PDB file of C-alpha atoms in Angstrom:
ATOM      1  CA  MET A 694       5.783  -4.164  36.413  1.00  0.00           C
ATOM      2  CA  ARG A 695       9.604  -4.567  35.721  1.00  0.00           C
ATOM      3  CA  ASP A 696       9.754  -8.243  38.206  1.00  0.00           C
ATOM      4  CA  ILE A 697       7.709  -9.959  35.874  1.00  0.00           C
ATOM      5  CA  SER A 698       9.749 -12.073  33.264  1.00  0.00           C
ATOM      6  CA  GLU A 699       8.909 -12.615  29.902  1.00  0.00           C
ATOM      7  CA  SER A 700       7.768 -15.892  29.282  1.00  0.00           C
ATOM      8  CA  SER A 701       9.738 -18.604  27.933  1.00  0.00           C
ATOM      9  CA  VAL A 702       9.424 -20.692  24.798  1.00  0.00           C
ATOM     10  CA  ILE A 703       8.377 -23.337  26.699  1.00  0.00           C
ATOM     11  CA  GLU A 704       5.497 -21.437  28.181  1.00  0.00           C
ATOM     12  CA  ASP A 705       4.579 -20.097  24.915  1.00  0.00           C
ATOM     13  CA  MET A 706       3.981 -23.388  23.144  1.00  0.00           C
ATOM     14  CA  LYS A 707       2.132 -25.197  26.284  1.00  0.00           C
ATOM     15  CA  LEU A 708      -0.117 -22.133  25.521  1.00  0.00           C
ATOM     16  CA  TYR A 709      -0.588 -22.319  22.132  1.00  0.00           C
ATOM     17  CA  ALA A 710      -1.176 -26.157  22.810  1.00  0.00           C
ATOM     18  CA  VAL A 711      -3.417 -25.952  26.001  1.00  0.00           C
ATOM     19  CA  SER A 712      -5.478 -23.181  23.108  1.00  0.00           C
ATOM     20  CA  ARG A 713      -5.893 -26.112  20.629  1.00  0.00           C
ATOM     21  CA  ILE A 714      -7.488 -28.399  23.383  1.00  0.00           C
ATOM     22  CA  TYR A 715      -9.711 -26.169  25.179  1.00  0.00           C
ATOM     23  CA  MET A 716     -10.834 -23.715  22.175  1.00  0.00           C
ATOM     24  CA  ASP A 717     -11.803 -26.755  20.378  1.00  0.00           C
ATOM     25  CA  ASN A 718     -14.412 -24.918  18.609  1.00  0.00           C
ATOM     26  CA  PHE A 719     -12.234 -22.297  16.458  1.00  0.00           C
ATOM     27  CA  ALA A 720     -11.044 -23.624  13.587  1.00  0.00           C
ATOM     28  CA  HIS A 721      -8.070 -21.709  13.261  1.00  0.00           C
ATOM     29  CA  ILE A 722      -5.010 -20.664  15.658  1.00  0.00           C
ATOM     30  CA  LYS A 723      -2.931 -18.140  14.709  1.00  0.00           C
ATOM     31  CA  ALA A 724       0.426 -17.391  15.540  1.00  0.00           C
ATOM     32  CA  TYR A 725       2.261 -13.877  14.427  1.00  0.00           C
ATOM     33  CA  TRP A 726       5.791 -14.906  12.794  1.00  0.00           C
ATOM     34  CA  PRO A 727       7.546 -11.751  13.338  1.00  0.00           C
ATOM     35  CA  MET A 728       6.564 -11.617  16.840  1.00  0.00           C
ATOM     36  CA  LEU A 729       7.752 -15.349  17.702  1.00  0.00           C
ATOM     37  CA  GLY A 730      10.819 -15.220  14.660  1.00  0.00           C
ATOM     38  CA  ARG A 731      10.901 -17.881  12.358  1.00  0.00           C
ATOM     39  CA  GLN A 732      11.938 -20.454  14.216  1.00  0.00           C
ATOM     40  CA  ARG A 733       9.588 -20.423  17.235  1.00  0.00           C
ATOM     41  CA  ALA A 734       6.432 -19.828  14.677  1.00  0.00           C
ATOM     42  CA  GLN A 735       7.141 -23.129  12.743  1.00  0.00           C
ATOM     43  CA  LEU A 736       7.710 -24.643  16.482  1.00  0.00           C
ATOM     44  CA  THR A 737       4.025 -23.312  16.865  1.00  0.00           C
ATOM     45  CA  LEU A 738       3.273 -25.196  13.896  1.00  0.00           C
ATOM     46  CA  SER A 739       3.242 -28.345  15.868  1.00  0.00           C
ATOM     47  CA  PHE A 740       1.725 -27.094  18.919  1.00  0.00           C
ATOM     48  CA  GLY A 741      -1.837 -26.860  17.668  1.00  0.00           C
ATOM     49  CA  VAL A 742      -1.437 -23.611  15.461  1.00  0.00           C
ATOM     50  CA  ASN A 743      -2.298 -23.776  11.987  1.00  0.00           C
ATOM     51  CA  ASP A 744      -2.129 -19.872  10.478  1.00  0.00           C
ATOM     52  CA  LEU A 745       0.692 -18.213  10.425  1.00  0.00           C
ATOM     53  CA  ASP A 746      -0.073 -14.829  10.008  1.00  0.00           C
ATOM     54  CA  GLY A 747       2.541 -11.922   9.288  1.00  0.00           C
ATOM     55  CA  THR A 748       0.975  -8.981   7.149  1.00  0.00           C
ATOM     56  CA  ILE A 749       3.985  -6.797   7.458  1.00  0.00           C
ATOM     57  CA  ASP A 750       3.100  -3.190   7.893  1.00  0.00           C
ATOM     58  CA  ASP A 751       4.616   0.252  10.010  1.00  0.00           C
ATOM     59  CA  SER A 752       2.659  -1.379  13.329  1.00  0.00           C
ATOM     60  CA  THR A 753       5.575  -3.956  13.011  1.00  0.00           C
ATOM     61  CA  ARG A 754       8.200  -1.969  14.167  1.00  0.00           C
ATOM     62  CA  ILE A 755       7.094  -1.346  17.465  1.00  0.00           C
ATOM     63  CA  TYR A 756       7.709  -5.432  18.021  1.00  0.00           C
ATOM     64  CA  SER A 757      11.401  -4.651  16.656  1.00  0.00           C
ATOM     65  CA  MET A 758      11.620  -1.949  19.135  1.00  0.00           C
ATOM     66  CA  ALA A 759      10.111  -4.516  21.923  1.00  0.00           C
ATOM     67  CA  GLY A 760      13.787  -7.019  21.209  1.00  0.00           C
ATOM     68  CA  SER A 761      11.169  -9.272  19.178  1.00  0.00           C
ATOM     69  CA  GLU A 762      13.593 -11.868  17.369  1.00  0.00           C
ATOM     70  CA  GLU A 763      12.523 -10.446  14.033  1.00  0.00           C
ATOM     71  CA  GLN A 764      14.257  -7.058  14.024  1.00  0.00           C
ATOM     72  CA  HIS A 765      13.067  -6.240   9.966  1.00  0.00           C
ATOM     73  CA  PRO A 766      10.704  -8.972   9.802  1.00  0.00           C
ATOM     74  CA  SER A 767      10.431  -9.245   5.802  1.00  0.00           C
ATOM     75  CA  LEU A 768       9.329 -13.216   4.220  1.00  0.00           C
ATOM     76  CA  SER A 769       8.244 -13.480   0.368  1.00  0.00           C
ATOM     77  CA  THR A 770       5.644 -16.126  -0.706  1.00  0.00           C
ATOM     78  CA  THR A 771       8.711 -18.188  -1.257  1.00  0.00           C
ATOM     79  CA  GLU A 772      10.260 -18.014   2.058  1.00  0.00           C
ATOM     80  CA  LEU A 773       7.182 -18.487   3.909  1.00  0.00           C
ATOM     81  CA  VAL A 774       6.175 -21.695   1.770  1.00  0.00           C
ATOM     82  CA  ALA A 775       9.320 -23.146   2.576  1.00  0.00           C
ATOM     83  CA  LEU A 776       8.886 -21.950   6.362  1.00  0.00           C
ATOM     84  CA  ILE A 777       5.996 -23.786   6.503  1.00  0.00           C
ATOM     85  CA  LYS A 778       7.057 -26.906   4.086  1.00  0.00           C
ATOM     86  CA  GLN A 779      10.417 -27.598   6.180  1.00  0.00           C
ATOM     87  CA  VAL A 780       8.339 -28.847   8.713  1.00  0.00           C
ATOM     88  CA  ASN A 781       6.103 -30.845   6.851  1.00  0.00           C
ATOM     89  CA  ARG A 782       3.028 -29.072   6.997  1.00  0.00           C
ATOM     90  CA  GLU A 783       0.732 -27.850   3.940  1.00  0.00           C
ATOM     91  CA  PRO A 784       1.128 -24.182   2.960  1.00  0.00           C
ATOM     92  CA  VAL A 785      -2.470 -22.880   1.738  1.00  0.00           C
ATOM     93  CA  GLU A 786      -2.839 -19.001   1.193  1.00  0.00           C
ATOM     94  CA  ARG A 787      -6.708 -18.477   2.620  1.00  0.00           C
ATOM     95  CA  ASP A 788      -8.488 -15.373   2.598  1.00  0.00           C
ATOM     96  CA  THR A 789     -10.125 -13.463   5.848  1.00  0.00           C
ATOM     97  CA  LEU A 790     -12.907 -15.941   5.849  1.00  0.00           C
ATOM     98  CA  TYR A 791     -10.078 -18.885   5.326  1.00  0.00           C
ATOM     99  CA  HIS A 792     -11.734 -19.598   2.054  1.00  0.00           C
ATOM    100  CA  GLU A 793      -8.599 -21.486   0.507  1.00  0.00           C
ATOM    101  CA  ILE A 794      -6.732 -19.095  -2.422  1.00  0.00           C
ATOM    102  CA  LYS A 795      -4.220 -21.006  -3.622  1.00  0.00           C
ATOM    103  CA  ASN A 796      -2.768 -24.335  -2.147  1.00  0.00           C
ATOM    104  CA  TYR A 797       1.186 -24.396  -2.424  1.00  0.00           C
ATOM    105  CA  LYS A 798       1.866 -28.513  -1.375  1.00  0.00           C
ATOM    106  CA  ASP A 799       3.545 -29.525  -4.652  1.00  0.00           C
ATOM    107  CA  MET A 800       4.799 -26.292  -5.313  1.00  0.00           C
ATOM    108  CA  ASP A 801       8.336 -26.442  -6.839  1.00  0.00           C
ATOM    109  CA  LEU A 802      10.132 -24.109  -4.245  1.00  0.00           C
ATOM    110  CA  ASN A 803      13.058 -23.614  -6.890  1.00  0.00           C
ATOM    111  CA  MET A 804      10.339 -22.452  -9.545  1.00  0.00           C
ATOM    112  CA  MET A 805       8.670 -20.329  -6.799  1.00  0.00           C
ATOM    113  CA  ALA A 806      12.254 -18.762  -6.420  1.00  0.00           C
ATOM    114  CA  ALA A 807      13.022 -17.938 -10.036  1.00  0.00           C
ATOM    115  CA  SER A 808       9.160 -16.692 -10.531  1.00  0.00           C
ATOM    116  CA  PRO A 809       9.138 -12.699  -9.619  1.00  0.00           C
ATOM    117  CA  LEU A 810       5.124 -13.081  -8.445  1.00  0.00           C
ATOM    118  CA  TYR A 811       6.359 -14.855  -5.210  1.00  0.00           C
ATOM    119  CA  ASN A 812       9.235 -12.687  -4.403  1.00  0.00           C
TER     120      ASN A 812
END
């Protein structure tokens, strides 16, 4: 169906916000940053999302081929932490069951950028 237009950024943000309201029994709502792009992913954090996902693998190329804003999606840990901190949110690395692995709230971005561990 080619006559159906793509949803707008405003419609997407409304969807996240309404999802947070109606799915209040879900502790986490995830946004996939490689599909959304970095700035839109940041915006979702103000509309009910509390988990940015972006494990990059071969399937990510599908989004690039479909015209995603992120044509070559890749973020280091430092870049992802900075992205989250820029919108005054607390970056926390979690496992698949959402147990906290590492809280980056007090991490210095310059120190992280200088360390090969985070890049």
